[in-house]
Amino acid sequence: MGLFFLTIWLENKLERMVAEQSDGVYELQLHGLQLSPFIGNLSLDSLSLVPDYERWQQLNSQNKNASPTLLDLQSSDISLNGLNYLAVLLGRDPQLDELLIENPEMLVTMMRKDTTTQGKPLHASVPNRIKGLQIGQVDLDSGKVSFRDDTDTASTIFSVQQFNLTVDDIKLDSQSFHAQDKAYYAARIVFNAEQAAYFTSDGLYKLTADSVSLNTEKRTLQAKQVVFKPTTDPFTLAQTKGEATSHTNLEIPLFALNGVDYPAHSRKGDFIVKHALIQDPSLYVFKDKKNFSNETRRPLPHEIVQNMQTRFLLDTFELNNGFARYEEIVPKAAERGNISLEDIEVSISNFSNIPAHISMENPAVVQITGMIMGKAPASLTSRLPLLNENGYHTLHVEVEAFDPEILNPMIAPTAFVRVESGKISRGSMDAELTNDKATGTLKLIYSNFEIELLSKGTGGEQSFGKEILSEVVNWVAIKESNSGDDGEQPRVGEIDVTHNEKKSIFSYWTNCIIDGFMSIATIK
């Protein structure tokens, strides 16, 4: 009889306590509460924690200390096993052997931006009644979570349709915080999720993954069937941004991180990864330069890295068997130009913003190989000392034998020039680049090079005037060959390019190649 009345009293006490301590913001409802105090068990058939958004607005308008986020929690079976009631009653560190939660559904709402700075670790900032909390194991089974930035149901930023979470040996104290074999106060955290989705803050892109798994003990993070795609069409996207904007679609069957230093992240916020892998990605990009122009400044990677608050180190990165296709339409063009790179292999080493790891003598190194239009083997190596304030880096590019006519799908619709004939035997470029300019040399062995100038807006047609001008250009303005067969040493192109801050680093690199070729071919 005493246990019966104790159960009723405790249920009412907990519900009143939540309402009082939250100043009316939360209502807690417990159903089917059962106690076994002698063996330390407590169970619930269901739990409901519902926020009162109007009450929160009222408190916030009165400048009271209202939390920046609200949680709406619904759950079915909940079990607390091995609870030390005596320790709780005497004010000692609460201890629990096991916490089991079935089918939790959580909706987190960001009511306002959190402007507070977290200067203390969690164990030093939580209320005294839960400091030193120790739980042997936490299991959340078949959960669902959503995060939104206001009470509008269409403002969801992040969601997971189903997840399982296991946390082993968690203790909320300084010893666990500093323990080298623990992360986030726990000996092990295992998280598996399905159907995860994230919307960018502007709502223009959606990132999804069929599955996500994390294991702090094994130091792994893996995502499968990752898709990054726009939520709108190219014109609307550019119109919303107010400038020429890349309309990007990316698919990654497998993304994996190994050797993630979770303890370092939990203690200091550093993001240290031993190895990253992207397998079989496909990238499609379209840019409308006909109706929109580039307006935003696009900094080099150096500036981006230096402005990042989080210290990071990616020891090695691999991208295997990639495909990329880029399309654009330019002013006075009748159709899009396109270029593709197939069989892409990328290797990046020592990518970091930590001074102890990166310098002029020990830069980040990027190596890329692939087949231009699936036919021309090419390779690129760039050495980037990312902490150099002037954006200094080097670039080395090599191409093997190919027919330059394969570039016509890109240059004919965008530069209104078509390669009529020619053969490139080999080529290489070396350049030094900064925030201001690039200088270097291009060596290119080619023969029988002829072009046609095309009339703008005709989709590849030639007017009579363009036909005549093309003949003049090929006779007078362009050196037909640079093979050395005429007894002269092959010409070397001089590169002198001014950096356009409104274009990407890839455009910067491409302009160096174009400038070097124009120098060799003596094109004015």
One Martini backbone bead per residue (centre of mass of N, CA, C, O) as a GRO file, in nm:
protein
  524
    1MET     BB    1   0.058   0.063  -0.020
    2GLY     BB    2   0.302   0.252  -0.003
    3LEU     BB    3   0.394   0.217  -0.298
    4PHE     BB    4   0.139   0.327  -0.430
    5PHE     BB    5   0.154   0.615  -0.305
    6LEU     BB    6   0.442   0.679  -0.396
    7THR     BB    7   0.387   0.670  -0.699
    8ILE     BB    8   0.181   0.896  -0.709
    9TRP     BB    9   0.355   1.113  -0.579
   10LEU     BB   10   0.594   1.108  -0.782
   11GLU     BB   11   0.438   1.174  -1.036
   12ASN     BB   12   0.329   1.451  -0.937
   13LYS     BB   13   0.600   1.573  -0.855
   14LEU     BB   14   0.739   1.573  -1.133
   15GLU     BB   15   0.526   1.742  -1.285
   16ARG     BB   16   0.543   1.995  -1.098
   17MET     BB   17   0.849   2.049  -1.115
   18VAL     BB   18   0.863   2.112  -1.417
   19ALA     BB   19   0.664   2.349  -1.417
   20GLU     BB   20   0.814   2.526  -1.206
   21GLN     BB   21   1.116   2.527  -1.320
   22SER     BB   22   0.995   2.635  -1.616
   23ASP     BB   23   0.768   2.847  -1.578
   24GLY     BB   24   0.545   2.691  -1.774
   25VAL     BB   25   0.683   2.568  -2.039
   26TYR     BB   26   0.640   2.277  -1.915
   27GLU     BB   27   0.480   1.952  -1.978
   28LEU     BB   28   0.442   1.664  -1.776
   29GLN     BB   29   0.373   1.316  -1.873
   30LEU     BB   30   0.288   1.022  -1.689
   31HIS     BB   31   0.274   0.662  -1.765
   32GLY     BB   32   0.300   0.380  -1.585
   33LEU     BB   33   0.427   0.397  -1.307
   34GLN     BB   34   0.708   0.203  -1.171
   35LEU     BB   35   0.828   0.059  -0.859
   36SER     BB   36   1.168  -0.074  -0.732
   37PRO     BB   37   1.351   0.024  -0.471
   38PHE     BB   38   1.516  -0.239  -0.383
   39ILE     BB   39   1.636  -0.265  -0.703
   40GLY     BB   40   1.628   0.014  -0.868
   41ASN     BB   41   1.346   0.050  -1.028
   42LEU     BB   42   1.209   0.221  -1.329
   43SER     BB   43   0.890   0.270  -1.504
   44LEU     BB   44   0.737   0.342  -1.833
   45ASP     BB   45   0.495   0.357  -2.076
   46SER     BB   46   0.503   0.686  -2.089
   47LEU     BB   47   0.613   1.006  -2.240
   48SER     BB   48   0.550   1.372  -2.197
   49LEU     BB   49   0.710   1.670  -2.345
   50VAL     BB   50   0.559   1.996  -2.349
   51PRO     BB   51   0.568   2.297  -2.497
   52ASP     BB   52   0.507   2.654  -2.439
   53TYR     BB   53   0.536   2.896  -2.669
   54GLU     BB   54   0.382   3.138  -2.543
   55ARG     BB   55   0.529   3.139  -2.271
   56TRP     BB   56   0.807   3.189  -2.386
   57GLN     BB   57   0.743   3.465  -2.515
   58GLN     BB   58   0.669   3.602  -2.251
   59LEU     BB   59   0.944   3.566  -2.107
   60ASN     BB   60   1.119   3.698  -2.327
   61SER     BB   61   0.976   3.984  -2.316
   62GLN     BB   62   1.079   3.996  -1.993
   63ASN     BB   63   1.387   3.912  -1.982
   64LYS     BB   64   1.408   3.622  -1.931
   65ASN     BB   65   1.563   3.305  -1.881
   66ALA     BB   66   1.535   3.179  -2.187
   67SER     BB   67   1.565   2.928  -2.374
   68PRO     BB   68   1.671   2.889  -2.710
   69THR     BB   69   1.542   2.601  -2.664
   70LEU     BB   70   1.301   2.344  -2.756
   71LEU     BB   71   1.138   2.041  -2.626
   72ASP     BB   72   0.976   1.766  -2.793
   73LEU     BB   73   0.867   1.472  -2.608
   74GLN     BB   74   0.819   1.128  -2.717
   75SER     BB   75   0.747   0.814  -2.536
   76SER     BB   76   0.759   0.508  -2.442
   77ASP     BB   77   0.941   0.297  -2.311
   78ILE     BB   78   1.085   0.324  -1.972
   79SER     BB   79   1.408   0.237  -1.816
   80LEU     BB   80   1.536   0.212  -1.476
   81ASN     BB   81   1.835   0.053  -1.373
   82GLY     BB   82   1.998   0.067  -1.075
   83LEU     BB   83   1.891   0.280  -0.881
   84ASN     BB   84   2.022   0.509  -0.637
   85TYR     BB   85   1.820   0.633  -0.406
   86LEU     BB   86   2.002   0.708  -0.166
   87ALA     BB   87   2.192   0.899  -0.317
   88VAL     BB   88   1.973   1.099  -0.395
   89LEU     BB   89   1.865   1.167  -0.106
   90LEU     BB   90   2.177   1.248  -0.003
   91GLY     BB   91   2.325   1.406  -0.257
   92ARG     BB   92   2.464   1.226  -0.436
   93ASP     BB   93   2.582   1.073  -0.690
   94PRO     BB   94   2.413   0.969  -0.944
   95GLN     BB   95   2.308   0.623  -1.010
   96LEU     BB   96   2.314   0.404  -1.311
   97ASP     BB   97   2.300   0.120  -1.500
   98GLU     BB   98   2.020   0.170  -1.680
   99LEU     BB   99   1.892   0.319  -1.995
  100LEU     BB  100   1.567   0.281  -2.148
  101ILE     BB  101   1.446   0.381  -2.484
  102GLU     BB  102   1.141   0.384  -2.665
  103ASN     BB  103   1.048   0.563  -2.928
  104PRO     BB  104   1.175   0.841  -2.964
  105GLU     BB  105   1.040   1.181  -3.007
  106MET     BB  106   1.210   1.471  -3.143
  107LEU     BB  107   1.162   1.834  -3.106
  108VAL     BB  108   1.369   2.097  -3.209
  109THR     BB  109   1.357   2.449  -3.116
  110MET     BB  110   1.466   2.755  -3.244
  111MET     BB  111   1.384   3.058  -3.094
  112ARG     BB  112   1.686   3.163  -3.071
  113LYS     BB  113   1.979   3.298  -3.069
  114ASP     BB  114   2.281   3.196  -2.932
  115THR     BB  115   2.491   3.438  -2.744
  116THR     BB  116   2.635   3.256  -2.575
  117THR     BB  117   2.931   3.156  -2.403
  118GLN     BB  118   3.113   2.853  -2.376
  119GLY     BB  119   3.353   2.830  -2.112
  120LYS     BB  120   3.239   2.558  -2.006
  121PRO     BB  121   3.208   2.260  -1.927
  122LEU     BB  122   2.947   2.057  -1.861
  123HIS     BB  123   3.023   1.967  -1.560
  124ALA     BB  124   3.046   2.290  -1.473
  125SER     BB  125   2.726   2.386  -1.575
  126VAL     BB  126   2.553   2.205  -1.428
  127PRO     BB  127   2.354   2.110  -1.208
  128ASN     BB  128   2.418   1.978  -0.899
  129ARG     BB  129   2.213   1.726  -0.913
  130ILE     BB  130   2.395   1.607  -1.186
  131LYS     BB  131   2.658   1.592  -1.078
  132GLY     BB  132   2.818   1.288  -1.136
  133LEU     BB  133   2.671   1.136  -1.329
  134GLN     BB  134   2.601   0.772  -1.352
  135ILE     BB  135   2.607   0.547  -1.646
  136GLY     BB  136   2.642   0.245  -1.784
  137GLN     BB  137   2.375   0.254  -1.987
  138VAL     BB  138   2.250   0.376  -2.307
  139ASP     BB  139   1.924   0.322  -2.475
  140LEU     BB  140   1.815   0.413  -2.805
  141ASP     BB  141   1.517   0.307  -2.973
  142SER     BB  142   1.370   0.403  -3.247
  143GLY     BB  143   1.425   0.697  -3.332
  144LYS     BB  144   1.327   1.057  -3.358
  145VAL     BB  145   1.448   1.362  -3.530
  146SER     BB  146   1.407   1.727  -3.507
  147PHE     BB  147   1.512   2.047  -3.659
  148ARG     BB  148   1.427   2.392  -3.592
  149ASP     BB  149   1.412   2.766  -3.624
  150ASP     BB  150   1.095   2.742  -3.574
  151THR     BB  151   0.741   2.693  -3.553
  152ASP     BB  152   0.759   2.628  -3.836
  153THR     BB  153   0.711   2.331  -4.007
  154ALA     BB  154   0.897   2.432  -4.270
  155SER     BB  155   1.185   2.479  -4.083
  156THR     BB  156   1.347   2.234  -4.129
  157ILE     BB  157   1.693   2.133  -4.098
  158PHE     BB  158   1.678   1.854  -3.930
  159SER     BB  159   1.664   1.486  -3.989
  160VAL     BB  160   1.557   1.162  -3.840
  161GLN     BB  161   1.374   0.872  -3.886
  162GLN     BB  162   1.609   0.671  -3.765
  163PHE     BB  163   1.751   0.564  -3.442
  164ASN     BB  164   2.049   0.446  -3.266
  165LEU     BB  165   2.164   0.456  -2.915
  166THR     BB  166   2.488   0.401  -2.754
  167VAL     BB  167   2.601   0.435  -2.407
  168ASP     BB  168   2.908   0.394  -2.228
  169ASP     BB  169   3.020   0.489  -1.947
  170ILE     BB  170   2.888   0.754  -1.795
  171LYS     BB  171   3.050   1.060  -1.657
  172LEU     BB  172   2.992   1.377  -1.488
  173ASP     BB  173   3.325   1.463  -1.497
  174SER     BB  174   3.655   1.556  -1.508
  175GLN     BB  175   3.783   1.278  -1.551
  176SER     BB  176   3.618   1.206  -1.810
  177PHE     BB  177   3.692   1.457  -1.974
  178HIS     BB  178   4.023   1.389  -1.963
  179ALA     BB  179   4.007   1.119  -2.077
  180GLN     BB  180   4.170   0.949  -2.337
  181ASP     BB  181   3.934   0.701  -2.357
  182LYS     BB  182   3.731   0.945  -2.388
  183ALA     BB  183   3.404   1.071  -2.513
  184TYR     BB  184   3.176   1.262  -2.388
  185TYR     BB  185   3.210   1.091  -2.102
  186ALA     BB  186   3.258   0.822  -2.275
  187ALA     BB  187   3.365   0.508  -2.374
  188ARG     BB  188   3.099   0.474  -2.570
  189ILE     BB  189   2.967   0.556  -2.904
  190VAL     BB  190   2.668   0.449  -3.080
  191PHE     BB  191   2.555   0.546  -3.414
  192ASN     BB  192   2.241   0.487  -3.596
  193ALA     BB  193   2.112   0.593  -3.918
  194GLU     BB  194   1.812   0.685  -4.104
  195GLN     BB  195   1.716   0.915  -4.302
  196ALA     BB  196   1.890   1.180  -4.352
  197ALA     BB  197   1.840   1.547  -4.316
  198TYR     BB  198   1.961   1.863  -4.474
  199PHE     BB  199   1.930   2.216  -4.455
  200THR     BB  200   2.012   2.496  -4.555
  201SER     BB  201   1.972   2.814  -4.434
  202ASP     BB  202   1.839   2.905  -4.728
  203GLY     BB  203   1.692   2.638  -4.863
  204LEU     BB  204   1.857   2.550  -5.148
  205TYR     BB  205   1.963   2.287  -4.995
  206LYS     BB  206   1.995   1.919  -4.989
  207LEU     BB  207   2.093   1.672  -4.744
  208THR     BB  208   2.141   1.319  -4.786
  209ALA     BB  209   2.105   0.990  -4.608
  210ASP     BB  210   2.052   0.659  -4.568
  211SER     BB  211   2.323   0.636  -4.382
  212VAL     BB  212   2.455   0.656  -4.036
  213SER     BB  213   2.778   0.609  -3.868
  214LEU     BB  214   2.904   0.584  -3.519
  215ASN     BB  215   3.238   0.534  -3.348
  216THR     BB  216   3.441   0.617  -3.084
  217GLU     BB  217   3.615   0.361  -3.043
  218LYS     BB  218   3.685   0.325  -3.365
  219ARG     BB  219   3.691   0.608  -3.508
  220THR     BB  220   3.414   0.642  -3.681
  221LEU     BB  221   3.265   0.758  -4.004
  222GLN     BB  222   2.954   0.691  -4.190
  223ALA     BB  223   2.820   0.731  -4.531
  224LYS     BB  224   2.532   0.655  -4.737
  225GLN     BB  225   2.394   0.781  -4.996
  226VAL     BB  226   2.484   1.074  -5.082
  227VAL     BB  227   2.289   1.385  -5.125
  228PHE     BB  228   2.338   1.692  -5.321
  229LYS     BB  229   2.070   1.930  -5.371
  230PRO     BB  230   1.854   2.125  -5.507
  231THR     BB  231   1.528   2.296  -5.448
  232THR     BB  232   1.581   2.430  -5.733
  233ASP     BB  233   1.623   2.600  -6.004
  234PRO     BB  234   1.868   2.775  -6.164
  235PHE     BB  235   1.724   3.050  -6.190
  236THR     BB  236   1.618   3.077  -5.896
  237LEU     BB  237   1.887   3.051  -5.758
  238ALA     BB  238   2.024   3.301  -5.889
  239GLN     BB  239   1.802   3.504  -5.811
  240THR     BB  240   1.833   3.470  -5.504
  241LYS     BB  241   2.148   3.543  -5.505
  242GLY     BB  242   2.215   3.766  -5.742
  243GLU     BB  243   2.385   3.550  -5.920
  244ALA     BB  244   2.611   3.354  -6.042
  245THR     BB  245   2.524   3.005  -5.985
  246SER     BB  246   2.586   2.699  -5.879
  247HIS     BB  247   2.424   2.406  -5.996
  248THR     BB  248   2.436   2.137  -5.763
  249ASN     BB  249   2.512   1.783  -5.811
  250LEU     BB  250   2.561   1.523  -5.555
  251GLU     BB  251   2.705   1.185  -5.546
  252ILE     BB  252   2.765   0.946  -5.263
  253PRO     BB  253   2.796   0.621  -5.179
  254LEU     BB  254   3.080   0.681  -5.008
  255PHE     BB  255   3.156   0.797  -4.669
  256ALA     BB  256   3.478   0.802  -4.487
  257LEU     BB  257   3.602   0.794  -4.146
  258ASN     BB  258   3.931   0.757  -4.002
  259GLY     BB  259   4.070   0.845  -3.710
  260VAL     BB  260   3.886   0.989  -3.507
  261ASP     BB  261   3.930   1.247  -3.261
  262TYR     BB  262   3.704   1.260  -3.022
  263PRO     BB  263   3.850   1.356  -2.764
  264ALA     BB  264   3.954   1.626  -2.887
  265HIS     BB  265   3.671   1.736  -2.950
  266SER     BB  266   3.546   1.723  -2.660
  267ARG     BB  267   3.770   1.912  -2.526
  268LYS     BB  268   3.862   2.136  -2.784
  269GLY     BB  269   3.725   2.107  -3.091
  270ASP     BB  270   3.896   1.933  -3.255
  271PHE     BB  271   3.961   1.818  -3.604
  272ILE     BB  272   4.079   1.485  -3.626
  273VAL     BB  273   4.202   1.305  -3.921
  274LYS     BB  274   4.347   1.038  -4.083
  275HIS     BB  275   4.100   0.933  -4.286
  276ALA     BB  276   3.953   0.988  -4.614
  277LEU     BB  277   3.654   0.878  -4.810
  278ILE     BB  278   3.559   0.878  -5.163
  279GLN     BB  279   3.316   0.688  -5.352
  280ASP     BB  280   3.192   0.723  -5.661
  281PRO     BB  281   3.146   1.011  -5.761
  282SER     BB  282   2.892   1.262  -5.869
  283LEU     BB  283   2.919   1.566  -6.073
  284TYR     BB  284   2.687   1.847  -6.129
  285VAL     BB  285   2.728   2.158  -6.317
  286PHE     BB  286   2.555   2.481  -6.336
  287LYS     BB  287   2.600   2.803  -6.520
  288ASP     BB  288   2.454   3.132  -6.540
  289LYS     BB  289   2.605   3.389  -6.756
  290LYS     BB  290   2.374   3.528  -6.922
  291ASN     BB  291   2.178   3.645  -6.669
  292PHE     BB  292   2.444   3.640  -6.491
  293SER     BB  293   2.679   3.758  -6.250
  294ASN     BB  294   2.965   3.801  -6.082
  295GLU     BB  295   2.983   3.928  -5.729
  296THR     BB  296   3.129   3.744  -5.545
  297ARG     BB  297   3.376   3.682  -5.341
  298ARG     BB  298   3.650   3.432  -5.398
  299PRO     BB  299   3.841   3.278  -5.204
  300LEU     BB  300   4.098   3.123  -5.117
  301PRO     BB  301   4.174   2.860  -4.916
  302HIS     BB  302   4.347   3.014  -4.716
  303GLU     BB  303   4.131   3.213  -4.605
  304ILE     BB  304   3.928   3.004  -4.513
  305VAL     BB  305   4.111   2.854  -4.313
  306GLN     BB  306   4.200   3.108  -4.136
  307ASN     BB  307   3.879   3.169  -4.052
  308MET     BB  308   3.870   2.922  -3.890
  309GLN     BB  309   3.800   2.823  -3.561
  310THR     BB  310   3.858   2.536  -3.619
  311ARG     BB  311   4.071   2.294  -3.555
  312PHE     BB  312   4.252   2.110  -3.818
  313LEU     BB  313   4.318   1.757  -3.943
  314LEU     BB  314   4.400   1.607  -4.259
  315ASP     BB  315   4.603   1.368  -4.346
  316THR     BB  316   4.410   1.194  -4.550
  317PHE     BB  317   4.280   1.187  -4.894
  318GLU     BB  318   4.022   1.011  -5.088
  319LEU     BB  319   3.937   0.977  -5.443
  320ASN     BB  320   3.731   0.743  -5.626
  321ASN     BB  321   3.598   0.718  -5.923
  322GLY     BB  322   3.525   0.991  -6.063
  323PHE     BB  323   3.268   1.240  -6.167
  324ALA     BB  324   3.260   1.536  -6.393
  325ARG     BB  325   3.023   1.806  -6.483
  326TYR     BB  326   3.034   2.106  -6.683
  327GLU     BB  327   2.808   2.389  -6.719
  328GLU     BB  328   2.751   2.670  -6.955
  329ILE     BB  329   2.618   3.005  -7.006
  330VAL     BB  330   2.659   3.280  -7.222
  331PRO     BB  331   2.671   3.555  -7.368
  332LYS     BB  332   2.523   3.507  -7.686
  333ALA     BB  333   2.425   3.223  -7.639
  334ALA     BB  334   2.246   2.922  -7.754
  335GLU     BB  335   2.426   2.729  -7.567
  336ARG     BB  336   2.577   2.496  -7.392
  337GLY     BB  337   2.861   2.423  -7.223
  338ASN     BB  338   3.094   2.132  -7.197
  339ILE     BB  339   3.270   1.941  -6.935
  340SER     BB  340   3.471   1.648  -6.856
  341LEU     BB  341   3.565   1.418  -6.581
  342GLU     BB  342   3.724   1.107  -6.565
  343ASP     BB  343   3.863   0.896  -6.356
  344ILE     BB  344   3.889   1.014  -6.070
  345GLU     BB  345   4.184   1.104  -5.872
  346VAL     BB  346   4.231   1.184  -5.521
  347SER     BB  347   4.497   1.353  -5.328
  348ILE     BB  348   4.528   1.446  -4.976
  349SER     BB  349   4.768   1.621  -4.769
  350ASN     BB  350   4.793   1.806  -4.493
  351PHE     BB  351   4.507   1.932  -4.401
  352SER     BB  352   4.553   2.253  -4.237
  353ASN     BB  353   4.548   2.510  -3.943
  354ILE     BB  354   4.804   2.402  -3.792
  355PRO     BB  355   5.116   2.521  -3.740
  356ALA     BB  356   5.258   2.241  -3.660
  357HIS     BB  357   5.170   2.111  -3.964
  358ILE     BB  358   5.200   2.391  -4.134
  359SER     BB  359   5.400   2.511  -4.417
  360MET     BB  360   5.619   2.589  -4.656
  361GLU     BB  361   5.771   2.306  -4.611
  362ASN     BB  362   5.463   2.182  -4.511
  363PRO     BB  363   5.228   2.132  -4.715
  364ALA     BB  364   4.965   2.100  -4.887
  365VAL     BB  365   4.863   1.817  -5.102
  366VAL     BB  366   4.744   1.808  -5.442
  367GLN     BB  367   4.608   1.525  -5.633
  368ILE     BB  368   4.513   1.492  -5.987
  369THR     BB  369   4.332   1.255  -6.189
  370GLY     BB  370   4.230   1.220  -6.547
  371MET     BB  371   3.969   1.235  -6.810
  372ILE     BB  372   3.923   1.430  -7.066
  373MET     BB  373   3.635   1.341  -7.203
  374GLY     BB  374   3.756   1.038  -7.173
  375LYS     BB  375   4.062   1.091  -7.349
  376ALA     BB  376   4.251   1.289  -7.165
  377PRO     BB  377   4.528   1.272  -6.995
  378ALA     BB  378   4.553   1.407  -6.654
  379SER     BB  379   4.750   1.621  -6.424
  380LEU     BB  380   4.761   1.744  -6.073
  381THR     BB  381   4.973   1.970  -5.871
  382SER     BB  382   4.941   2.108  -5.535
  383ARG     BB  383   5.103   2.350  -5.321
  384LEU     BB  384   4.963   2.446  -4.987
  385PRO     BB  385   5.030   2.706  -4.772
  386LEU     BB  386   4.756   2.789  -4.583
  387LEU     BB  387   4.906   3.026  -4.392
  388ASN     BB  388   4.945   3.208  -4.621
  389GLU     BB  389   4.853   3.542  -4.668
  390ASN     BB  390   4.901   3.545  -5.004
  391GLY     BB  391   4.822   3.259  -5.138
  392TYR     BB  392   5.049   3.071  -5.179
  393HIS     BB  393   5.113   2.858  -5.474
  394THR     BB  394   5.145   2.561  -5.661
  395LEU     BB  395   5.153   2.444  -6.017
  396HIS     BB  396   5.110   2.117  -6.178
  397VAL     BB  397   5.075   2.021  -6.527
  398GLU     BB  398   4.961   1.729  -6.719
  399VAL     BB  399   4.960   1.610  -7.066
  400GLU     BB  400   4.860   1.402  -7.303
  401ALA     BB  401   4.769   1.271  -7.577
  402PHE     BB  402   4.544   1.472  -7.794
  403ASP     BB  403   4.243   1.592  -7.925
  404PRO     BB  404   4.125   1.921  -7.928
  405GLU     BB  405   3.828   1.864  -8.032
  406ILE     BB  406   3.710   1.772  -7.748
  407LEU     BB  407   3.664   2.092  -7.660
  408ASN     BB  408   3.417   2.203  -7.826
  409PRO     BB  409   3.171   2.174  -7.623
  410MET     BB  410   3.296   2.433  -7.472
  411ILE     BB  411   3.425   2.658  -7.672
  412ALA     BB  412   3.201   2.707  -7.880
  413PRO     BB  413   2.962   2.820  -7.683
  414THR     BB  414   3.169   3.030  -7.511
  415ALA     BB  415   3.412   3.134  -7.733
  416PHE     BB  416   3.352   3.099  -8.042
  417VAL     BB  417   3.539   2.836  -8.086
  418ARG     BB  418   3.679   2.601  -8.328
  419VAL     BB  419   3.835   2.307  -8.372
  420GLU     BB  420   3.953   2.174  -8.675
  421SER     BB  421   4.261   2.104  -8.596
  422GLY     BB  422   4.490   1.869  -8.437
  423LYS     BB  423   4.786   1.791  -8.221
  424ILE     BB  424   4.862   1.665  -7.901
  425SER     BB  425   5.138   1.525  -7.738
  426ARG     BB  426   5.225   1.738  -7.504
  427GLY     BB  427   5.218   1.873  -7.156
  428SER     BB  428   5.325   2.157  -6.938
  429MET     BB  429   5.290   2.317  -6.605
  430ASP     BB  430   5.433   2.606  -6.425
  431ALA     BB  431   5.322   2.769  -6.117
  432GLU     BB  432   5.281   3.083  -5.940
  433LEU     BB  433   5.053   3.176  -5.674
  434THR     BB  434   4.829   3.442  -5.574
  435ASN     BB  435   4.610   3.688  -5.489
  436ASP     BB  436   4.709   3.856  -5.754
  437LYS     BB  437   4.907   3.643  -5.916
  438ALA     BB  438   5.044   3.467  -6.210
  439THR     BB  439   5.335   3.264  -6.279
  440GLY     BB  440   5.492   3.109  -6.577
  441THR     BB  441   5.497   2.794  -6.764
  442LEU     BB  442   5.441   2.653  -7.102
  443LYS     BB  443   5.443   2.321  -7.244
  444LEU     BB  444   5.366   2.257  -7.601
  445ILE     BB  445   5.302   1.985  -7.819
  446TYR     BB  446   5.212   2.070  -8.155
  447SER     BB  447   4.988   2.026  -8.454
  448ASN     BB  448   4.783   2.139  -8.695
  449PHE     BB  449   4.654   2.418  -8.598
  450GLU     BB  450   4.297   2.494  -8.623
  451ILE     BB  451   4.043   2.746  -8.658
  452GLU     BB  452   3.705   2.866  -8.580
  453LEU     BB  453   3.497   3.134  -8.613
  454LEU     BB  454   3.202   3.222  -8.445
  455SER     BB  455   2.880   3.305  -8.430
  456LYS     BB  456   2.684   3.462  -8.228
  457GLY     BB  457   2.381   3.299  -8.154
  458THR     BB  458   2.393   3.016  -8.365
  459GLY     BB  459   2.511   2.734  -8.268
  460GLY     BB  460   2.791   2.723  -8.474
  461GLU     BB  461   2.792   2.933  -8.682
  462GLN     BB  462   2.898   3.089  -9.001
  463SER     BB  463   2.988   3.360  -9.133
  464PHE     BB  464   3.148   3.506  -9.387
  465GLY     BB  465   3.330   3.682  -9.206
  466LYS     BB  466   3.433   3.444  -9.029
  467GLU     BB  467   3.568   3.285  -9.251
  468ILE     BB  468   3.776   3.497  -9.329
  469LEU     BB  469   3.894   3.541  -9.041
  470SER     BB  470   3.989   3.250  -8.999
  471GLU     BB  471   4.200   3.250  -9.220
  472VAL     BB  472   4.371   3.480  -9.110
  473VAL     BB  473   4.435   3.360  -8.837
  474ASN     BB  474   4.576   3.094  -8.943
  475TRP     BB  475   4.797   3.254  -9.113
  476VAL     BB  476   4.888   3.490  -8.889
  477ALA     BB  477   4.813   3.455  -8.562
  478ILE     BB  478   4.878   3.138  -8.575
  479LYS     BB  479   5.064   2.880  -8.469
  480GLU     BB  480   5.040   2.569  -8.602
  481SER     BB  481   5.321   2.485  -8.460
  482ASN     BB  482   5.515   2.299  -8.171
  483SER     BB  483   5.748   2.046  -8.245
  484GLY     BB  484   6.048   2.091  -8.392
  485ASP     BB  485   6.051   2.002  -8.707
  486ASP     BB  486   6.188   2.290  -8.811
  487GLY     BB  487   6.453   2.313  -8.602
  488GLU     BB  488   6.313   2.440  -8.370
  489GLN     BB  489   6.247   2.530  -8.074
  490PRO     BB  490   6.015   2.500  -7.866
  491ARG     BB  491   5.791   2.689  -7.740
  492VAL     BB  492   5.742   2.903  -7.452
  493GLY     BB  493   5.502   2.985  -7.231
  494GLU     BB  494   5.384   3.276  -7.081
  495ILE     BB  495   5.271   3.353  -6.750
  496ASP     BB  496   5.016   3.628  -6.694
  497VAL     BB  497   4.795   3.651  -6.421
  498THR     BB  498   4.512   3.796  -6.299
  499HIS     BB  499   4.327   3.791  -6.022
  500ASN     BB  500   3.988   3.691  -5.994
  501GLU     BB  501   3.784   3.720  -5.710
  502LYS     BB  502   3.504   3.617  -5.868
  503LYS     BB  503   3.666   3.351  -5.894
  504SER     BB  504   3.773   3.053  -5.886
  505ILE     BB  505   4.044   2.848  -5.856
  506PHE     BB  506   3.983   2.691  -6.122
  507SER     BB  507   3.981   2.943  -6.302
  508TYR     BB  508   4.266   3.032  -6.237
  509TRP     BB  509   4.405   2.780  -6.350
  510THR     BB  510   4.284   2.790  -6.637
  511ASN     BB  511   4.399   3.071  -6.715
  512CYS     BB  512   4.693   2.978  -6.720
  513ILE     BB  513   4.667   2.783  -6.959
  514ILE     BB  514   4.555   2.982  -7.166
  515ASP     BB  515   4.785   3.191  -7.154
  516GLY     BB  516   5.012   2.996  -7.239
  517PHE     BB  517   4.891   2.919  -7.516
  518MET     BB  518   4.874   3.206  -7.637
  519SER     BB  519   5.179   3.245  -7.630
  520ILE     BB  520   5.263   3.014  -7.817
  521ALA     BB  521   5.045   3.100  -8.054
  522THR     BB  522   5.037   3.420  -8.069
  523ILE     BB  523   4.778   3.527  -7.930
  524LYS     BB  524   4.593   3.841  -7.902
   0.00000   0.00000   0.00000
